[in-house]
mmCIF file of C-alpha atoms and ligand atoms in Angstrom:
data_model
loop_
_atom_site.group_PDB
_atom_site.id
_atom_site.type_symbol
_atom_site.label_atom_id
_atom_site.label_comp_id
_atom_site.label_asym_id
_atom_site.label_seq_id
_atom_site.Cartn_x
_atom_site.Cartn_y
_atom_site.Cartn_z
ATOM 1 C CA MET A 168 -0.168 0.379 -0.418
ATOM 2 C CA SER A 169 1.481 3.569 -1.006
ATOM 3 C CA GLU A 170 1.618 6.651 2.112
ATOM 4 C CA THR A 171 -0.885 8.848 -0.350
ATOM 5 C CA LYS A 172 -2.857 7.266 -3.117
ATOM 6 C CA GLY A 173 -1.219 6.903 -5.963
ATOM 7 C CA SER A 174 2.373 7.864 -5.194
ATOM 8 C CA ASN A 175 4.320 5.460 -6.769
ATOM 9 C CA THR A 176 2.182 5.662 -9.742
ATOM 10 C CA ARG A 177 2.758 8.852 -9.790
ATOM 11 C CA GLU A 178 6.373 8.632 -8.453
ATOM 12 C CA GLU A 179 6.873 5.669 -11.517
ATOM 13 C CA ILE A 180 4.918 7.740 -14.383
ATOM 14 C CA LEU A 181 6.474 11.341 -13.779
ATOM 15 C CA GLY A 182 10.315 10.109 -13.383
ATOM 16 C CA GLN A 183 9.771 6.889 -16.341
ATOM 17 C CA THR A 184 11.764 9.274 -18.767
ATOM 18 C CA ALA A 185 15.289 9.028 -16.405
ATOM 19 C CA VAL A 186 14.600 4.979 -17.183
ATOM 20 C CA TRP A 187 13.872 5.569 -21.062
ATOM 21 C CA GLU A 188 17.596 7.035 -20.982
ATOM 22 C CA LYS A 189 19.132 4.051 -18.729
ATOM 23 C CA VAL A 190 17.540 2.221 -21.566
ATOM 24 C CA LEU A 191 18.939 3.987 -24.709
ATOM 25 C CA GLN A 192 22.288 3.574 -23.213
ATOM 26 C CA ASP A 193 21.958 -0.389 -22.177
ATOM 27 C CA VAL A 194 20.627 -1.413 -24.918
ATOM 28 C CA LEU A 195 22.560 0.248 -27.794
ATOM 29 C CA GLY A 196 25.835 0.175 -25.578
ATOM 30 C CA ARG A 197 24.771 -3.630 -26.633
ATOM 31 C CA GLU A 198 24.046 -3.209 -30.644
ATOM 32 C CA GLU A 199 26.323 -5.206 -32.029
ATOM 33 C CA ARG A 200 25.240 -8.556 -29.903
ATOM 34 C CA ILE A 201 21.645 -7.934 -30.207
ATOM 35 C CA ARG A 202 22.146 -7.478 -34.662
ATOM 36 C CA ASP A 203 24.201 -11.035 -34.055
ATOM 37 C CA PHE A 204 21.990 -12.462 -32.172
ATOM 38 C CA PHE A 205 19.081 -11.668 -35.129
ATOM 39 C CA HIS A 206 21.141 -12.196 -38.171
ATOM 40 C CA ARG A 207 22.165 -15.615 -36.481
ATOM 41 C CA GLU A 208 20.210 -17.076 -39.645
ATOM 42 C CA PRO A 209 17.290 -15.675 -41.787
ATOM 43 C CA LEU A 210 14.588 -15.386 -39.795
ATOM 44 C CA ASP A 211 11.244 -16.079 -41.561
ATOM 45 C CA GLU A 212 8.583 -14.417 -38.631
ATOM 46 C CA VAL A 213 8.734 -13.177 -35.287
ATOM 47 C CA VAL A 214 6.665 -13.470 -32.778
ATOM 48 C CA PHE A 215 5.519 -11.225 -30.144
ATOM 49 C CA ILE A 216 4.338 -12.424 -27.002
ATOM 50 C CA GLY A 217 3.117 -11.548 -22.808
ATOM 51 C CA CYS A 218 -0.659 -10.672 -21.455
ATOM 52 C CA GLY A 219 -2.479 -8.169 -20.539
ATOM 53 C CA SER A 220 -0.047 -4.546 -21.124
ATOM 54 C CA THR A 221 3.272 -7.099 -22.363
ATOM 55 C CA TYR A 222 0.568 -8.108 -25.304
ATOM 56 C CA TYR A 223 -0.536 -5.229 -26.006
ATOM 57 C CA LEU A 224 3.584 -3.636 -26.335
ATOM 58 C CA SER A 225 3.849 -7.006 -28.327
ATOM 59 C CA LEU A 226 0.698 -5.891 -30.444
ATOM 60 C CA CYS A 227 2.830 -2.571 -31.086
ATOM 61 C CA ALA A 228 6.426 -4.448 -30.971
ATOM 62 C CA ALA A 229 5.211 -6.423 -34.139
ATOM 63 C CA ALA A 230 4.334 -3.993 -36.519
ATOM 64 C CA THR A 231 6.879 -1.735 -35.506
ATOM 65 C CA PHE A 232 9.853 -5.326 -36.895
ATOM 66 C CA GLN A 233 7.957 -6.606 -39.847
ATOM 67 C CA SER A 234 7.722 -2.672 -41.115
ATOM 68 C CA LEU A 235 11.102 -1.445 -39.965
ATOM 69 C CA THR A 236 13.445 -4.673 -40.964
ATOM 70 C CA GLY A 237 10.621 -6.580 -43.780
ATOM 71 C CA THR A 238 10.561 -10.032 -41.768
ATOM 72 C CA SER A 239 6.682 -10.702 -40.735
ATOM 73 C CA ALA A 240 6.189 -10.789 -37.051
ATOM 74 C CA ARG A 241 2.884 -11.126 -35.383
ATOM 75 C CA ALA A 242 1.686 -10.616 -32.048
ATOM 76 C CA LEU A 243 -0.137 -13.475 -29.573
ATOM 77 C CA PRO A 244 -1.708 -13.217 -26.190
ATOM 78 C CA SER A 245 0.599 -16.074 -24.151
ATOM 79 C CA SER A 246 -2.391 -18.298 -23.337
ATOM 80 C CA GLU A 247 -3.015 -18.807 -27.294
ATOM 81 C CA VAL A 248 0.392 -20.261 -27.917
ATOM 82 C CA PHE A 249 -0.013 -22.814 -24.738
ATOM 83 C CA LEU A 250 -3.735 -23.526 -25.641
ATOM 84 C CA PHE A 251 -3.908 -23.393 -29.014
ATOM 85 C CA PRO A 252 0.106 -23.965 -30.289
ATOM 86 C CA GLN A 253 -1.987 -25.380 -33.884
ATOM 87 C CA ALA A 254 -2.938 -22.650 -34.830
ATOM 88 C CA SER A 255 -0.529 -19.771 -33.445
ATOM 89 C CA LEU A 256 2.872 -21.711 -33.884
ATOM 90 C CA SER A 257 3.752 -22.758 -37.543
ATOM 91 C CA LYS A 258 6.289 -25.768 -37.347
ATOM 92 C CA GLY A 259 9.092 -25.973 -39.979
ATOM 93 C CA LYS A 260 8.975 -22.360 -39.741
ATOM 94 C CA ASN A 261 12.541 -20.185 -38.360
ATOM 95 C CA THR A 262 10.305 -18.505 -36.324
ATOM 96 C CA LEU A 263 11.941 -16.199 -33.571
ATOM 97 C CA LEU A 264 9.860 -15.443 -29.831
ATOM 98 C CA VAL A 265 9.655 -13.153 -28.096
ATOM 99 C CA ALA A 266 8.769 -12.929 -24.817
ATOM 100 C CA ILE A 267 7.571 -10.029 -22.991
ATOM 101 C CA SER A 268 7.383 -9.485 -19.017
ATOM 102 C CA ARG A 269 7.207 -7.494 -16.973
ATOM 103 C CA SER A 270 7.855 -9.234 -13.175
ATOM 104 C CA GLY A 271 9.559 -12.527 -15.921
ATOM 105 C CA GLU A 272 7.084 -15.117 -13.720
ATOM 106 C CA THR A 273 3.841 -15.022 -15.671
ATOM 107 C CA THR A 274 2.510 -18.753 -15.612
ATOM 108 C CA GLU A 275 0.867 -18.152 -19.142
ATOM 109 C CA THR A 276 4.478 -16.655 -21.028
ATOM 110 C CA LEU A 277 6.617 -18.957 -19.297
ATOM 111 C CA LEU A 278 4.329 -22.088 -20.335
ATOM 112 C CA ALA A 279 4.197 -20.082 -24.380
ATOM 113 C CA ALA A 280 7.744 -20.189 -24.778
ATOM 114 C CA ARG A 281 8.014 -24.035 -23.369
ATOM 115 C CA LYS A 282 5.634 -25.402 -26.008
ATOM 116 C CA PHE A 283 7.455 -22.448 -28.261
ATOM 117 C CA GLU A 284 11.141 -24.276 -27.992
ATOM 118 C CA GLU A 285 9.610 -27.789 -27.831
ATOM 119 C CA THR A 286 7.261 -26.467 -31.377
ATOM 120 C CA CYS A 287 9.838 -24.696 -33.086
ATOM 121 C CA GLY A 288 13.472 -25.156 -31.081
ATOM 122 C CA ARG A 289 15.233 -23.238 -29.096
ATOM 123 C CA ASN A 290 15.566 -19.257 -30.668
ATOM 124 C CA VAL A 291 13.903 -17.039 -27.571
ATOM 125 C CA LEU A 292 14.498 -13.517 -27.079
ATOM 126 C CA ALA A 293 13.513 -12.705 -23.796
ATOM 127 C CA ILE A 294 11.923 -8.860 -22.363
ATOM 128 C CA THR A 295 11.161 -8.336 -18.962
ATOM 129 C CA CYS A 296 12.824 -6.539 -16.175
ATOM 130 C CA TYR A 297 13.328 -8.671 -13.028
ATOM 131 C CA GLU A 298 17.067 -10.037 -13.320
ATOM 132 C CA ASP A 299 16.715 -13.067 -11.018
ATOM 133 C CA SER A 300 13.024 -14.306 -13.154
ATOM 134 C CA ALA A 301 12.343 -16.985 -14.495
ATOM 135 C CA LEU A 302 11.944 -15.908 -17.642
ATOM 136 C CA ALA A 303 15.972 -13.937 -17.345
ATOM 137 C CA THR A 304 17.578 -17.049 -15.604
ATOM 138 C CA GLN A 305 15.763 -19.526 -18.508
ATOM 139 C CA TYR A 306 16.521 -17.580 -21.789
ATOM 140 C CA PRO A 307 19.905 -15.789 -21.336
ATOM 141 C CA ASP A 308 20.158 -13.866 -24.359
ATOM 142 C CA ALA A 309 17.646 -12.157 -22.280
ATOM 143 C CA LEU A 310 16.857 -7.723 -21.994
ATOM 144 C CA VAL A 311 16.665 -6.483 -18.342
ATOM 145 C CA VAL A 312 15.173 -3.360 -18.271
ATOM 146 C CA THR A 313 15.948 -3.685 -14.400
ATOM 147 C CA ALA A 314 15.329 0.616 -13.959
ATOM 148 C CA ALA A 315 11.743 -0.054 -14.819
ATOM 149 C CA LYS A 316 10.866 -2.638 -12.355
ATOM 150 C CA GLU A 317 7.457 -1.064 -10.194
ATOM 151 C CA ARG A 318 5.855 -0.865 -6.887
ATOM 152 C CA SER A 319 2.909 -0.573 -8.808
ATOM 153 C CA VAL A 320 0.085 -3.457 -10.404
ATOM 154 C CA ALA A 321 -0.992 -1.582 -13.175
ATOM 155 C CA GLN A 322 2.088 -0.889 -15.493
ATOM 156 C CA THR A 323 2.799 2.522 -17.057
ATOM 157 C CA ARG A 324 7.274 2.695 -17.151
ATOM 158 C CA SER A 325 7.970 -0.851 -17.203
ATOM 159 C CA PHE A 326 5.183 -0.994 -20.626
ATOM 160 C CA ALA A 327 7.270 2.696 -22.573
ATOM 161 C CA SER A 328 10.114 0.755 -21.226
ATOM 162 C CA MET A 329 10.307 -2.042 -22.001
ATOM 163 C CA LEU A 330 8.149 -0.907 -25.446
ATOM 164 C CA LEU A 331 11.571 1.496 -26.161
ATOM 165 C CA THR A 332 13.827 -1.903 -25.664
ATOM 166 C CA ALA A 333 11.570 -4.000 -28.914
ATOM 167 C CA GLN A 334 11.918 -0.376 -30.502
ATOM 168 C CA LEU A 335 15.502 -0.547 -30.429
ATOM 169 C CA CYS A 336 15.837 -3.771 -31.450
ATOM 170 C CA ALA A 337 13.963 -3.745 -33.981
ATOM 171 C CA GLY A 338 15.668 -0.664 -35.766
ATOM 172 C CA ILE A 339 18.991 -2.564 -34.761
ATOM 173 C CA ALA A 340 18.032 -6.060 -36.426
ATOM 174 C CA GLY A 341 16.423 -3.760 -39.587
ATOM 175 C CA GLY A 342 20.068 -1.672 -40.128
ATOM 176 C CA GLN A 343 17.888 1.532 -39.171
ATOM 177 C CA ALA A 344 20.537 3.093 -37.554
ATOM 178 C CA ASP A 345 17.906 6.759 -38.604
ATOM 179 C CA TYR A 346 15.096 5.082 -36.427
ATOM 180 C CA CYS A 347 17.683 4.694 -33.396
ATOM 181 C CA GLU A 348 18.717 8.211 -33.013
ATOM 182 C CA GLN A 349 15.313 9.552 -33.604
ATOM 183 C CA LEU A 350 14.699 6.953 -30.321
ATOM 184 C CA LYS A 351 17.638 9.426 -28.198
ATOM 185 C CA ALA A 352 15.427 12.002 -28.104
ATOM 186 C CA LEU A 353 12.613 10.296 -26.740
ATOM 187 C CA PRO A 354 13.377 11.047 -22.783
ATOM 188 C CA GLY A 355 14.116 15.523 -23.781
ATOM 189 C CA HIS A 356 10.113 15.107 -25.408
ATOM 190 C CA GLY A 357 8.440 13.487 -22.694
ATOM 191 C CA GLU A 358 9.819 15.736 -20.057
ATOM 192 C CA ARG A 359 8.949 18.349 -22.384
ATOM 193 C CA LEU A 360 5.196 17.109 -22.934
ATOM 194 C CA ILE A 361 4.739 15.934 -18.980
ATOM 195 C CA ALA A 362 6.081 19.870 -18.842
ATOM 196 C CA GLU A 363 3.613 21.287 -21.710
ATOM 197 C CA GLN A 364 0.683 18.839 -20.952
ATOM 198 C CA HIS A 365 0.333 17.921 -17.251
ATOM 199 C CA ARG A 366 -2.189 20.810 -16.227
ATOM 200 C CA PHE A 367 -4.416 19.919 -19.022
ATOM 201 C CA ILE A 368 -4.637 16.299 -18.191
ATOM 202 C CA LYS A 369 -4.936 16.597 -14.234
ATOM 203 C CA GLU A 370 -7.460 19.295 -15.299
ATOM 204 C CA LEU A 371 -10.117 16.233 -18.156
ATOM 205 C CA GLY A 372 -8.928 13.622 -15.913
ATOM 206 C CA GLU A 373 -11.408 15.408 -12.827
ATOM 207 C CA ASN A 374 -13.949 16.069 -15.582
ATOM 208 C CA GLU A 375 -16.985 14.575 -13.937
ATOM 209 C CA ARG A 376 -18.582 15.125 -17.172
ATOM 210 C CA LEU A 377 -17.204 12.496 -19.407
ATOM 211 C CA ALA A 378 -17.757 8.708 -18.301
ATOM 212 C CA LYS A 379 -16.593 6.622 -21.302
ATOM 213 C CA PHE A 380 -13.493 6.365 -22.504
ATOM 214 C CA VAL A 381 -13.407 4.995 -26.325
ATOM 215 C CA PHE A 382 -9.685 4.953 -27.592
ATOM 216 C CA LEU A 383 -8.878 4.531 -30.784
ATOM 217 C CA GLY A 384 -5.715 3.522 -32.844
ATOM 218 C CA SER A 385 -4.042 2.258 -36.499
ATOM 219 C CA GLY A 386 -0.882 0.084 -37.451
ATOM 220 C CA PRO A 387 1.342 0.848 -34.776
ATOM 221 C CA ASN A 388 -0.657 2.714 -32.449
ATOM 222 C CA TYR A 389 -3.432 -0.133 -32.177
ATOM 223 C CA GLY A 390 -1.467 -1.247 -29.792
ATOM 224 C CA LEU A 391 -0.966 1.904 -27.954
ATOM 225 C CA ALA A 392 -4.618 2.849 -27.476
ATOM 226 C CA CYS A 393 -5.595 -0.667 -26.354
ATOM 227 C CA GLU A 394 -2.841 -0.013 -23.559
ATOM 228 C CA ALA A 395 -4.030 2.825 -22.700
ATOM 229 C CA MET A 396 -7.914 1.443 -22.154
ATOM 230 C CA LEU A 397 -6.120 -0.863 -20.418
ATOM 231 C CA LYS A 398 -5.045 1.995 -17.725
ATOM 232 C CA MET A 399 -8.037 3.238 -17.150
ATOM 233 C CA LYS A 400 -10.090 0.314 -16.903
ATOM 234 C CA GLU A 401 -7.209 -1.692 -14.450
ATOM 235 C CA MET A 402 -6.681 2.344 -12.474
ATOM 236 C CA SER A 403 -10.144 3.940 -12.899
ATOM 237 C CA LEU A 404 -12.562 1.320 -12.990
ATOM 238 C CA SER A 405 -14.177 3.371 -16.259
ATOM 239 C CA PRO A 406 -16.028 2.154 -19.089
ATOM 240 C CA SER A 407 -13.186 2.223 -21.306
ATOM 241 C CA GLU A 408 -12.657 0.375 -24.574
ATOM 242 C CA ALA A 409 -9.782 0.195 -27.322
ATOM 243 C CA PHE A 410 -10.600 -0.333 -31.617
ATOM 244 C CA HIS A 411 -9.059 0.115 -35.126
ATOM 245 C CA PHE A 412 -9.728 3.274 -35.646
ATOM 246 C CA LEU A 413 -12.177 2.426 -38.857
ATOM 247 C CA GLU A 414 -13.206 -0.546 -36.570
ATOM 248 C CA PHE A 415 -14.642 1.484 -34.829
ATOM 249 C CA ARG A 416 -18.239 2.832 -37.236
ATOM 250 C CA HIS A 417 -18.670 -0.649 -37.266
ATOM 251 C CA GLY A 418 -21.433 -0.987 -34.740
ATOM 252 C CA PRO A 419 -18.908 -0.068 -31.878
ATOM 253 C CA LYS A 420 -19.890 3.926 -31.941
ATOM 254 C CA SER A 421 -23.915 2.885 -31.843
ATOM 255 C CA ALA A 422 -22.842 3.393 -27.420
ATOM 256 C CA VAL A 423 -21.319 6.600 -27.967
ATOM 257 C CA ASP A 424 -23.217 9.587 -26.478
ATOM 258 C CA GLU A 425 -22.354 12.481 -25.179
ATOM 259 C CA LYS A 426 -20.532 11.468 -21.190
ATOM 260 C CA THR A 427 -18.128 9.788 -23.843
ATOM 261 C CA LEU A 428 -14.441 10.972 -24.527
ATOM 262 C CA VAL A 429 -13.223 9.651 -27.666
ATOM 263 C CA VAL A 430 -9.225 9.819 -28.125
ATOM 264 C CA GLY A 431 -7.608 9.294 -30.899
ATOM 265 C CA LEU A 432 -3.990 8.876 -31.617
ATOM 266 C CA LEU A 433 -3.834 10.018 -34.305
ATOM 267 C CA SER A 434 -0.440 8.269 -37.080
ATOM 268 C CA ASP A 435 0.534 10.368 -40.141
ATOM 269 C CA SER A 436 -0.623 7.656 -42.732
ATOM 270 C CA ALA A 437 -4.028 7.351 -41.742
ATOM 271 C CA ARG A 438 -4.219 10.656 -40.732
ATOM 272 C CA ASP A 439 -6.901 11.982 -42.678
ATOM 273 C CA TYR A 440 -9.163 8.976 -42.620
ATOM 274 C CA GLU A 441 -8.682 9.348 -39.033
ATOM 275 C CA ILE A 442 -9.764 12.429 -38.444
ATOM 276 C CA ALA A 443 -13.043 12.279 -40.513
ATOM 277 C CA LEU A 444 -13.636 9.792 -37.912
ATOM 278 C CA LEU A 445 -13.345 11.939 -35.104
ATOM 279 C CA LYS A 446 -15.503 14.587 -36.610
ATOM 280 C CA GLU A 447 -17.721 11.851 -37.270
ATOM 281 C CA MET A 448 -18.244 11.094 -33.657
ATOM 282 C CA ARG A 449 -17.874 14.515 -32.880
ATOM 283 C CA ALA A 450 -21.764 14.622 -34.869
ATOM 284 C CA LEU A 451 -22.517 12.173 -32.741
ATOM 285 C CA GLY A 452 -22.397 13.741 -29.502
ATOM 286 C CA ALA A 453 -18.476 12.370 -28.786
ATOM 287 C CA LYS A 454 -15.556 14.972 -26.921
ATOM 288 C CA THR A 455 -13.060 13.749 -28.897
ATOM 289 C CA LEU A 456 -9.086 14.221 -27.688
ATOM 290 C CA VAL A 457 -6.797 14.468 -30.223
ATOM 291 C CA LEU A 458 -2.664 13.337 -29.600
ATOM 292 C CA ALA A 459 -0.737 14.185 -32.599
ATOM 293 C CA GLU A 460 2.602 15.656 -34.214
ATOM 294 C CA ARG A 461 1.034 18.435 -34.887
ATOM 295 C CA GLU A 462 -1.902 20.556 -33.030
ATOM 296 C CA VAL A 463 -5.219 19.176 -35.695
ATOM 297 C CA LYS A 464 -7.822 21.188 -34.950
ATOM 298 C CA GLU A 465 -10.763 18.973 -36.760
ATOM 299 C CA GLY A 466 -12.078 17.262 -34.798
ATOM 300 C CA ALA A 467 -10.961 17.916 -31.931
ATOM 301 C CA ASP A 468 -12.595 18.760 -28.601
ATOM 302 C CA TYR A 469 -8.799 19.062 -27.069
ATOM 303 C CA ALA A 470 -4.970 18.422 -28.182
ATOM 304 C CA ILE A 471 -2.541 17.264 -28.011
ATOM 305 C CA PRO A 472 0.480 17.735 -29.737
ATOM 306 C CA LEU A 473 3.389 15.978 -29.266
ATOM 307 C CA ASN A 474 5.618 18.561 -31.299
ATOM 308 C CA ALA A 475 8.534 15.671 -31.353
ATOM 309 C CA GLY A 476 9.493 15.510 -35.319
ATOM 310 C CA LEU A 477 9.721 11.761 -35.007
ATOM 311 C CA PRO A 478 8.218 9.841 -37.756
ATOM 312 C CA GLU A 479 5.129 8.037 -36.360
ATOM 313 C CA LEU A 480 7.361 4.711 -35.380
ATOM 314 C CA ALA A 481 9.465 6.448 -33.272
ATOM 315 C CA ARG A 482 6.842 8.423 -30.937
ATOM 316 C CA GLY A 483 4.945 5.429 -29.053
ATOM 317 C CA VAL A 484 5.726 6.294 -25.784
ATOM 318 C CA LEU A 485 4.897 10.411 -25.981
ATOM 319 C CA TYR A 486 1.229 8.973 -26.727
ATOM 320 C CA ILE A 487 1.112 6.310 -23.602
ATOM 321 C CA LEU A 488 2.649 9.053 -21.109
ATOM 322 C CA PRO A 489 -0.510 11.541 -21.038
ATOM 323 C CA LEU A 490 -3.236 8.360 -20.938
ATOM 324 C CA GLN A 491 -1.245 6.808 -18.142
ATOM 325 C CA LEU A 492 -1.790 10.203 -16.708
ATOM 326 C CA LEU A 493 -4.689 10.821 -17.612
ATOM 327 C CA ALA A 494 -5.589 7.153 -15.754
ATOM 328 C CA TYR A 495 -4.133 8.216 -12.947
ATOM 329 C CA TYR A 496 -6.183 11.525 -12.850
ATOM 330 C CA ARG A 497 -9.503 10.060 -13.563
ATOM 331 C CA ALA A 498 -9.084 7.214 -10.784
ATOM 332 C CA LEU A 499 -7.969 9.430 -7.932
ATOM 333 C CA ALA A 500 -10.605 12.354 -9.205
ATOM 334 C CA ARG A 501 -12.847 8.757 -8.537
ATOM 335 C CA GLY A 502 -11.435 8.363 -4.594
ATOM 336 C CA LEU A 503 -9.218 5.507 -5.661
ATOM 337 C CA ASP A 504 -5.650 4.257 -5.368
ATOM 338 C CA PRO A 505 -4.452 3.492 -8.493
ATOM 339 C CA ASP A 506 -1.866 1.759 -6.904
ATOM 340 C CA VAL A 507 -3.991 -0.865 -6.526
ATOM 341 C CA PRO A 508 -6.254 -1.777 -8.223
ATOM 342 C CA LEU A 509 -9.299 -3.408 -7.399
ATOM 343 C CA HIS A 510 -8.952 -7.093 -8.174
ATOM 344 C CA LEU A 511 -5.963 -7.276 -9.542
ATOM 345 C CA ASP A 512 -2.078 -8.959 -9.112
ATOM 346 C CA ALA A 513 0.500 -7.634 -9.672
ATOM 347 C CA VAL A 514 1.481 -11.198 -11.619
ATOM 348 C CA VAL A 515 -0.742 -13.829 -12.896
ATOM 349 C CA LYS A 516 0.340 -17.290 -11.560
ATOM 350 C CA LEU A 517 -1.963 -19.578 -12.247
ATOM 351 C CA LYS A 518 -2.863 -23.365 -10.371
ATOM 352 C CA MET A 519 -0.487 -25.733 -10.577
ATOM 353 C CA GLU A 520 -3.643 -27.742 -12.211
ATOM 354 C CA GLU A 521 -4.547 -25.440 -14.922
ATOM 355 C CA ALA A 522 -1.011 -24.907 -15.864
ATOM 356 C CA GLY A 523 -0.027 -29.027 -16.097
ATOM 357 C CA GLY A 524 2.286 -29.460 -13.778
HETATM 358 C C1 F1P B 772 0.963 -8.992 -16.919
HETATM 359 C C2 F1P B 772 0.352 -8.509 -16.132
HETATM 360 C C3 F1P B 772 -0.301 -7.140 -16.348
HETATM 361 C C4 F1P B 772 -1.465 -6.627 -15.638
HETATM 362 C C5 F1P B 772 -1.595 -7.376 -14.023
HETATM 363 C C6 F1P B 772 -1.644 -8.709 -14.592
HETATM 364 O O1 F1P B 772 2.327 -9.093 -16.893
HETATM 365 O O2 F1P B 772 -1.149 -9.039 -16.842
HETATM 366 O O3 F1P B 772 0.192 -6.137 -17.407
HETATM 367 O O4 F1P B 772 -1.467 -4.770 -14.905
HETATM 368 O O5 F1P B 772 -1.354 -7.076 -13.554
HETATM 369 O O6 F1P B 772 0.132 -9.149 -15.127
HETATM 370 P P1 F1P B 772 3.489 -9.362 -17.229
HETATM 371 O O7 F1P B 772 3.924 -10.644 -17.444
HETATM 372 O O8 F1P B 772 4.283 -8.391 -18.036
HETATM 373 O O9 F1P B 772 4.613 -9.716 -15.768
#
């Protein structure tokens, strides 16, 4: 239990750019080893796995990896891999499994990695925050982001730091030196964003006229939209959903009303389509918050311009940081403690009979 409500989460969100800095140093310091790891033999595909936040991280990481390397990449929840291996793993292909878990102890992720080894051979890269965890000790090539360990249940700085780790790996594997260079600007932009937007986000989180939240993202931003949805749900217990932008017209928009905040994580590639959808949601009565590289006026009741001068594949952690803060203030406004979400444990460990042990 924290000393004052949400003090751990607050510190973990607001202090996270120092951890990003450390990630950049550590991962780029191991660039050669990482390049060798990805190029040991030609890869047919890369599968990213995780649970909850780390599954959503995997969605973003897979989209980024495929875009930067040209190698086929996809993301799966860990449970799907060990429960339905025939539907999720490809025998006979040279596949690399990237297993992501803050704790490194989530049973589903450990079982999925084991099932993958039995089916596809021993080609696992782990990304975790705990050096003594089962995942880190079982897979010695593991990238361990120890500075991102957290006291809170809901993942905030660990999510962003492990995402940055996965993005750096994608940049290194794809030989995209410019991309890795661009990522170095993120800690500075994160600090600036906090200074510019903190007050506005607090007010928005405390706005009682908003009762439901929808997070929309396309391409690499879809996983980020899902993570923002999860943060809002875990910390503030508010009704919260995530969709691919254009999917939202295919049914879900029927639930939009004047108490709905539709949050758009704008891409560059699909920007015009995304803005058109936001305009439509405003016409239906929703309020909209638009996060984009440059300030967007069209279709936006509220806007958070990132002004980072970074391409869409590099901006991920800048989208997620303000949305973590939004969930935090929403939780406080509802009298909840963001450090201890209702019913949740920091690590999900399945009982022996469920885990087949
Ligand atoms: C995954 C996770 C968290 C979530 C919850 C339960 O943990 O789903 O994302 O916040 O507390 O566990 P991990 O495998 O990344 O440690």
